[in-house]
Short mmCIF file of N, CA and C in Angstrom, two decimals:
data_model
loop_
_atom_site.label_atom_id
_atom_site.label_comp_id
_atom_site.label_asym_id
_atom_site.label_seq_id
_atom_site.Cartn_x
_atom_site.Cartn_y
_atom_site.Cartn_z
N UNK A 1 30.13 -42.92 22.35
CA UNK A 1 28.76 -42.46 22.19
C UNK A 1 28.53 -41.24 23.07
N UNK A 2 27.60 -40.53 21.89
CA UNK A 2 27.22 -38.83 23.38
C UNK A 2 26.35 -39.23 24.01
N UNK A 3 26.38 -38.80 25.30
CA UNK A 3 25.63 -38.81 26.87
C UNK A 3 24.73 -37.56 26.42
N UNK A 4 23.70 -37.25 26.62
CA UNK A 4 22.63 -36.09 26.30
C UNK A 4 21.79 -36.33 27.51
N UNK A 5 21.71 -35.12 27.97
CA UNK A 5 20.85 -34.58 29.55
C UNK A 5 19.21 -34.85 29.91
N UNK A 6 18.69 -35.12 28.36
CA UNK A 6 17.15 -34.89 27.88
C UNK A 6 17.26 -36.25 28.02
N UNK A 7 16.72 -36.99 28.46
CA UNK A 7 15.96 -38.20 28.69
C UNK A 7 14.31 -38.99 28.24
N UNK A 8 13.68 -40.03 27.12
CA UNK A 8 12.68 -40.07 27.14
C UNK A 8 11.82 -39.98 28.26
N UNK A 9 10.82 -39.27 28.35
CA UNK A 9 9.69 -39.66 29.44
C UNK A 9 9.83 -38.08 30.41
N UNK A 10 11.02 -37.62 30.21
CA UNK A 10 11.49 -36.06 30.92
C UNK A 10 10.31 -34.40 29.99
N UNK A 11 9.73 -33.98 31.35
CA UNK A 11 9.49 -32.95 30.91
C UNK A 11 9.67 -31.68 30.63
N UNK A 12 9.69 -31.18 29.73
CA UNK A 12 10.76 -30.20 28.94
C UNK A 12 10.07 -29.07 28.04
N UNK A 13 10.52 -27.86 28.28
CA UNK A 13 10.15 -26.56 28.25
C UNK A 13 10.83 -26.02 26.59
N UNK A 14 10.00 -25.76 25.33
CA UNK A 14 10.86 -25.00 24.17
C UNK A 14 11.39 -24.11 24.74
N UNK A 15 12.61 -23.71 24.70
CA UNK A 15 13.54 -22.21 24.90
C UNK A 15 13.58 -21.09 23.65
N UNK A 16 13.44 -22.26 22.23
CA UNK A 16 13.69 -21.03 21.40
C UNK A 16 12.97 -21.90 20.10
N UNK A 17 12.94 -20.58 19.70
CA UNK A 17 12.58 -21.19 18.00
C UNK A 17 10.72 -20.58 17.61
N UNK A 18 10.03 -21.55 16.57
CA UNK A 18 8.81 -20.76 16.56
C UNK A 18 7.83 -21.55 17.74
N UNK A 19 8.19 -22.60 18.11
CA UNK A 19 7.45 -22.94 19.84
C UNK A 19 7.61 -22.76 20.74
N UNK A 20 7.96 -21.22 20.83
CA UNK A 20 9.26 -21.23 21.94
C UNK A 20 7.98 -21.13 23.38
N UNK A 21 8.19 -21.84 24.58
CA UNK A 21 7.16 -21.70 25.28
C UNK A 21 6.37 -22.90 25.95
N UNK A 22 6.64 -23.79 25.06
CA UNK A 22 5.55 -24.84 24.36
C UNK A 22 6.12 -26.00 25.81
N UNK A 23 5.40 -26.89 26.20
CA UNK A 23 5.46 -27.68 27.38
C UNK A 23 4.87 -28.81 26.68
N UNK A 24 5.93 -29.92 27.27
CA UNK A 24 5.92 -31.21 27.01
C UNK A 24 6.54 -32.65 26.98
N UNK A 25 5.88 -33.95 26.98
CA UNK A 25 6.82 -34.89 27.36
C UNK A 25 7.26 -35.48 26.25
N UNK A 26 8.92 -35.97 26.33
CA UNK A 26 9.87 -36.46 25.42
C UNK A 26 9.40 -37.80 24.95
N UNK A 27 8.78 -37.90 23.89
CA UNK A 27 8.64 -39.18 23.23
C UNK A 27 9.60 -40.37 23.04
N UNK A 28 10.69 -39.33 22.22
CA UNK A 28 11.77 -40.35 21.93
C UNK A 28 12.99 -39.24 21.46
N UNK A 29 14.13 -39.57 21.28
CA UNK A 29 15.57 -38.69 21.55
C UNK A 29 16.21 -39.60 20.63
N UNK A 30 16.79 -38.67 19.66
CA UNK A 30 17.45 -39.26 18.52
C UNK A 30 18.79 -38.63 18.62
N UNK A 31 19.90 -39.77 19.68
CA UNK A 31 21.30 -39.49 19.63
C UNK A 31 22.57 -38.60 18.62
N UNK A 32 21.94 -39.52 17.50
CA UNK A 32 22.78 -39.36 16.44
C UNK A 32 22.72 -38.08 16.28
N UNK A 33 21.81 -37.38 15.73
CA UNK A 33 21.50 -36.39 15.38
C UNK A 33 21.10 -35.02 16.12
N UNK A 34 20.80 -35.59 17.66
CA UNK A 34 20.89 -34.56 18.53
C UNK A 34 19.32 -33.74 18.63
N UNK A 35 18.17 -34.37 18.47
CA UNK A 35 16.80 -34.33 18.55
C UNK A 35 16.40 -35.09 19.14
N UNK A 36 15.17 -34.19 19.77
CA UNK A 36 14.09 -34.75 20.57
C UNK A 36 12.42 -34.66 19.87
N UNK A 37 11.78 -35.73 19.62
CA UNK A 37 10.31 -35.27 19.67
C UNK A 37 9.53 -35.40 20.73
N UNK A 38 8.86 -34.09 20.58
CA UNK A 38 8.28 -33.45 22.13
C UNK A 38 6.63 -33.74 21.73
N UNK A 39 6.00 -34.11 23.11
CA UNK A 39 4.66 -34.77 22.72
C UNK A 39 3.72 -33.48 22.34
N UNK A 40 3.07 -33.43 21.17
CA UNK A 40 2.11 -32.39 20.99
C UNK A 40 2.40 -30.46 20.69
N UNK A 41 4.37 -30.75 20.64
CA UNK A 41 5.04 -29.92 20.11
C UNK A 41 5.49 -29.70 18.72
N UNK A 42 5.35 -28.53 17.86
CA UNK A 42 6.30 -28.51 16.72
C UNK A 42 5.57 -29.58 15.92
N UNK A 43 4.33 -29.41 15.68
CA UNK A 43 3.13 -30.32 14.79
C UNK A 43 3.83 -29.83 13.89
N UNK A 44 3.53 -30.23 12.57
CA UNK A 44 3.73 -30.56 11.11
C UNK A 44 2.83 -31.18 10.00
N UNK A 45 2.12 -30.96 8.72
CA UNK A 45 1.62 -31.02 7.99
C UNK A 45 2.23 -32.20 7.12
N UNK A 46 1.95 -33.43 7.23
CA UNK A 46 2.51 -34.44 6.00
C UNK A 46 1.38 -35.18 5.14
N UNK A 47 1.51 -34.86 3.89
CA UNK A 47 0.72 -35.21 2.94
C UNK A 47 0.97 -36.90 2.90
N UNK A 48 -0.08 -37.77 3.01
CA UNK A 48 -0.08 -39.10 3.03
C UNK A 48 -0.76 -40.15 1.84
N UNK A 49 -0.17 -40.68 1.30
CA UNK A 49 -0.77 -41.62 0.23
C UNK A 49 -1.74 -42.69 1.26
N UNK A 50 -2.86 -42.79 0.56
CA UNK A 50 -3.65 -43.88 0.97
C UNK A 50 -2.89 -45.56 0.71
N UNK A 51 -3.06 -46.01 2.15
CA UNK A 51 -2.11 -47.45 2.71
C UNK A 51 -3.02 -48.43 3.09
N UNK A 52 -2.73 -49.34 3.27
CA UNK A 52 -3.37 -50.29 4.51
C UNK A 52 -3.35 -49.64 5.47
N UNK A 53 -3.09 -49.12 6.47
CA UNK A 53 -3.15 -48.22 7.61
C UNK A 53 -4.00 -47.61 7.54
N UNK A 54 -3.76 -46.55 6.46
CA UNK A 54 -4.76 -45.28 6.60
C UNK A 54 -5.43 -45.42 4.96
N UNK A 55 -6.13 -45.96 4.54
CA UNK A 55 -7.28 -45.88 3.69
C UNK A 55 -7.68 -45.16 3.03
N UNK A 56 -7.80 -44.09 3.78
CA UNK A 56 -8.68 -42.90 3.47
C UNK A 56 -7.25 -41.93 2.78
N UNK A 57 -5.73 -41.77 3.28
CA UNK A 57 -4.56 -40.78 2.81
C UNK A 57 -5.16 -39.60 3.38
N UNK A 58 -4.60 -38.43 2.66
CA UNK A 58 -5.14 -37.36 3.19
C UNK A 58 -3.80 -36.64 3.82
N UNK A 59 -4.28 -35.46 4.90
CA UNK A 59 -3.15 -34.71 5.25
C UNK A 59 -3.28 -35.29 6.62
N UNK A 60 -1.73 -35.32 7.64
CA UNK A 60 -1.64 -35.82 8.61
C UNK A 60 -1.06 -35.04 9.56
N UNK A 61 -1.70 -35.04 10.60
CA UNK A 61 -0.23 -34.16 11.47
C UNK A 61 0.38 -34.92 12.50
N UNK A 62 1.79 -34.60 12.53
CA UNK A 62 2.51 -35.29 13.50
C UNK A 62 3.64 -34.27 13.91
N UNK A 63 4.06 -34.63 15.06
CA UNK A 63 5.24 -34.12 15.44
C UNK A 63 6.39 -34.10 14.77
N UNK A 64 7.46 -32.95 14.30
CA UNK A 64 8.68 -32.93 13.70
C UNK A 64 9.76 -33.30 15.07
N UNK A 65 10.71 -33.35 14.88
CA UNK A 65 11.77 -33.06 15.82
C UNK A 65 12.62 -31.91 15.68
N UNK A 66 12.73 -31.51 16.96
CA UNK A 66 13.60 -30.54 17.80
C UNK A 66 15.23 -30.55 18.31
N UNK A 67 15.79 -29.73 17.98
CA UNK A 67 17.31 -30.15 18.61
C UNK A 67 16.89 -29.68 19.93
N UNK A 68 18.20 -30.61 20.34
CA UNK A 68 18.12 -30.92 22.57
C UNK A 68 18.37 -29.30 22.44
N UNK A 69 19.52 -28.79 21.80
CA UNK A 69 20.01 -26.96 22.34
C UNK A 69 18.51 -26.39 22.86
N UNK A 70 17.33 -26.58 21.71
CA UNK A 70 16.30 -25.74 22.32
C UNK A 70 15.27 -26.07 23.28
N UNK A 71 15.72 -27.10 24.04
CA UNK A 71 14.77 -27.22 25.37
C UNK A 71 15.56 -27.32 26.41
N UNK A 72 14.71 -26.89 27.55
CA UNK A 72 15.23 -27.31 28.88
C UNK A 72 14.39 -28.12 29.53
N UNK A 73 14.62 -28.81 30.42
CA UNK A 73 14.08 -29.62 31.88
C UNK A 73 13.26 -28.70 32.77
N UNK A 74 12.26 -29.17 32.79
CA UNK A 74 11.26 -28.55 34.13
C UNK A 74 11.31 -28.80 35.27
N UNK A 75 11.84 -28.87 36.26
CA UNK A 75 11.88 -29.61 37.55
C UNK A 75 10.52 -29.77 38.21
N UNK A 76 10.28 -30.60 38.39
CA UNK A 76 8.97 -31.35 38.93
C UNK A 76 8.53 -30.53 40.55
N UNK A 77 9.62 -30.60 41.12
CA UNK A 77 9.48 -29.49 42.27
C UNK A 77 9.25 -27.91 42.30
N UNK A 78 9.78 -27.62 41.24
CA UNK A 78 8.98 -26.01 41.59
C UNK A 78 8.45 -25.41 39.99
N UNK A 79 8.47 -26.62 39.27
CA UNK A 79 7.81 -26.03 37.56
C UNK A 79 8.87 -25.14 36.82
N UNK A 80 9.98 -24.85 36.86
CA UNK A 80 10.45 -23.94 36.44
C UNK A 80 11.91 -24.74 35.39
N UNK A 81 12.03 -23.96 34.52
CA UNK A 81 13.52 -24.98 33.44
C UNK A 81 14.86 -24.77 34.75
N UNK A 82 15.54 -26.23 34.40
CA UNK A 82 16.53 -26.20 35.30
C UNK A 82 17.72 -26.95 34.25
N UNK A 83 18.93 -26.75 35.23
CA UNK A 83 19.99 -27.30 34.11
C UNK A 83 19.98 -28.86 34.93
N UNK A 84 20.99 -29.68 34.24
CA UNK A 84 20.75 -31.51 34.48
C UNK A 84 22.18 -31.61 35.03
N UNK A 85 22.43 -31.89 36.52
CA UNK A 85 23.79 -32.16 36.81
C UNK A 85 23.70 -34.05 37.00
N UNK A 86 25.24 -34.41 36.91
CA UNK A 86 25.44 -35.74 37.42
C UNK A 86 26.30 -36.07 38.40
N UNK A 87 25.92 -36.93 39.55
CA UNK A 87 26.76 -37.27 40.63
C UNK A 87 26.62 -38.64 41.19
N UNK A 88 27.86 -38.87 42.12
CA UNK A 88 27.56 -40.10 42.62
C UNK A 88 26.84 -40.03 44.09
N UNK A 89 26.08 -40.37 44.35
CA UNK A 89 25.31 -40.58 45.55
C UNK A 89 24.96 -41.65 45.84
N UNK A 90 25.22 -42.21 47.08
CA UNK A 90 25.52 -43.54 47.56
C UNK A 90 26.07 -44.97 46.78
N UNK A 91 27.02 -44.37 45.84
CA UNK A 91 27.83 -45.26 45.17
C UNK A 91 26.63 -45.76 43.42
N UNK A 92 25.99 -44.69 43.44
CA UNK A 92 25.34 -45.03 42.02
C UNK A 92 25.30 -43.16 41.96
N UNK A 93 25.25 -43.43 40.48
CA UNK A 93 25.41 -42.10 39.53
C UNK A 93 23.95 -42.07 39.22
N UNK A 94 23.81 -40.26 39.55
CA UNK A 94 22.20 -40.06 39.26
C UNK A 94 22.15 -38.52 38.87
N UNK A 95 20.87 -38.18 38.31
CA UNK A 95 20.96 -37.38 37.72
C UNK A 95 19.97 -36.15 38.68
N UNK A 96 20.52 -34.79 38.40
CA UNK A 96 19.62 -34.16 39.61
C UNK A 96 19.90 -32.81 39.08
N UNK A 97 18.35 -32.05 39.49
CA UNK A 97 17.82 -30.83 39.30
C UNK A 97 19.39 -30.12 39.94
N UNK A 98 19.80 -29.02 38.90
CA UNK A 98 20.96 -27.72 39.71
C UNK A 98 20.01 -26.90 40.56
N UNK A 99 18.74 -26.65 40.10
CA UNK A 99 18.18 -25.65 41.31
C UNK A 99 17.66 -26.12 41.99
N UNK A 100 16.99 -27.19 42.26
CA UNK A 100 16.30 -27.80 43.96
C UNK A 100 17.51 -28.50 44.01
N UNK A 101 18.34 -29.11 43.10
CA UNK A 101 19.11 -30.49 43.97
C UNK A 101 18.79 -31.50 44.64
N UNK A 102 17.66 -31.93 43.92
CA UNK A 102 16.55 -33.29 43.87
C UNK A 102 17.17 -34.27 42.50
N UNK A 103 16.78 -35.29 43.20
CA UNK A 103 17.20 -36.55 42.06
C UNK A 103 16.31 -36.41 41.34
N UNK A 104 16.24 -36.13 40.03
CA UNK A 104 15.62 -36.48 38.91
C UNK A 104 15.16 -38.12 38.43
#
């Protein structure tokens, strides 16, 4: 199985594409395929049949997903995209900012 750097709940910066810019937290990360949906990023237009749920149908918006290539990690310490290193520190493996070199 692939190991991927982007983590749910991690906040993460678009690098490229038409959101490029766009700030936000990782909902959920789809391995297989190598996507992330980012909260309140990369909205989308889906036409909906009226359900038990939704009654009324109509047009909906929700988040699409994003490949991991186009985001980075924000480091919580100085706001800025950082890359995701891994190490062992005190006999457990953790994950930590390359530019502060803070545990993530």
């Amino acid at each position: 199985m692939k190991k991927l750097k982007i983590k749910t709940g991690d906040t993460v910066r678009i690098v490229a594409g038409d959101h490029k810019g766009t700030e936000g937290k990782v909902m959920s990360v789809d391995l297989e395929k190598n996507k992330a949906i980012i909260e309140g990023a990369n909205m989308v237009s889906k036409h909906q049949k009226p359900s038990a749920q939704n009654p009324q149908g109509g047009i909906v918006k929700k988040e699409a997903p994003i490949h991991i290539s186009n985001l980075a990690l924000i480091d919580a310490k100085s706001g800025e995209t950082t890359r995701v290193g891994y190490e062992v520190r005190d006999g457990k493996k953790v994950r930590f900012s390359k530019k502060s070199n803070e545990v993530i």
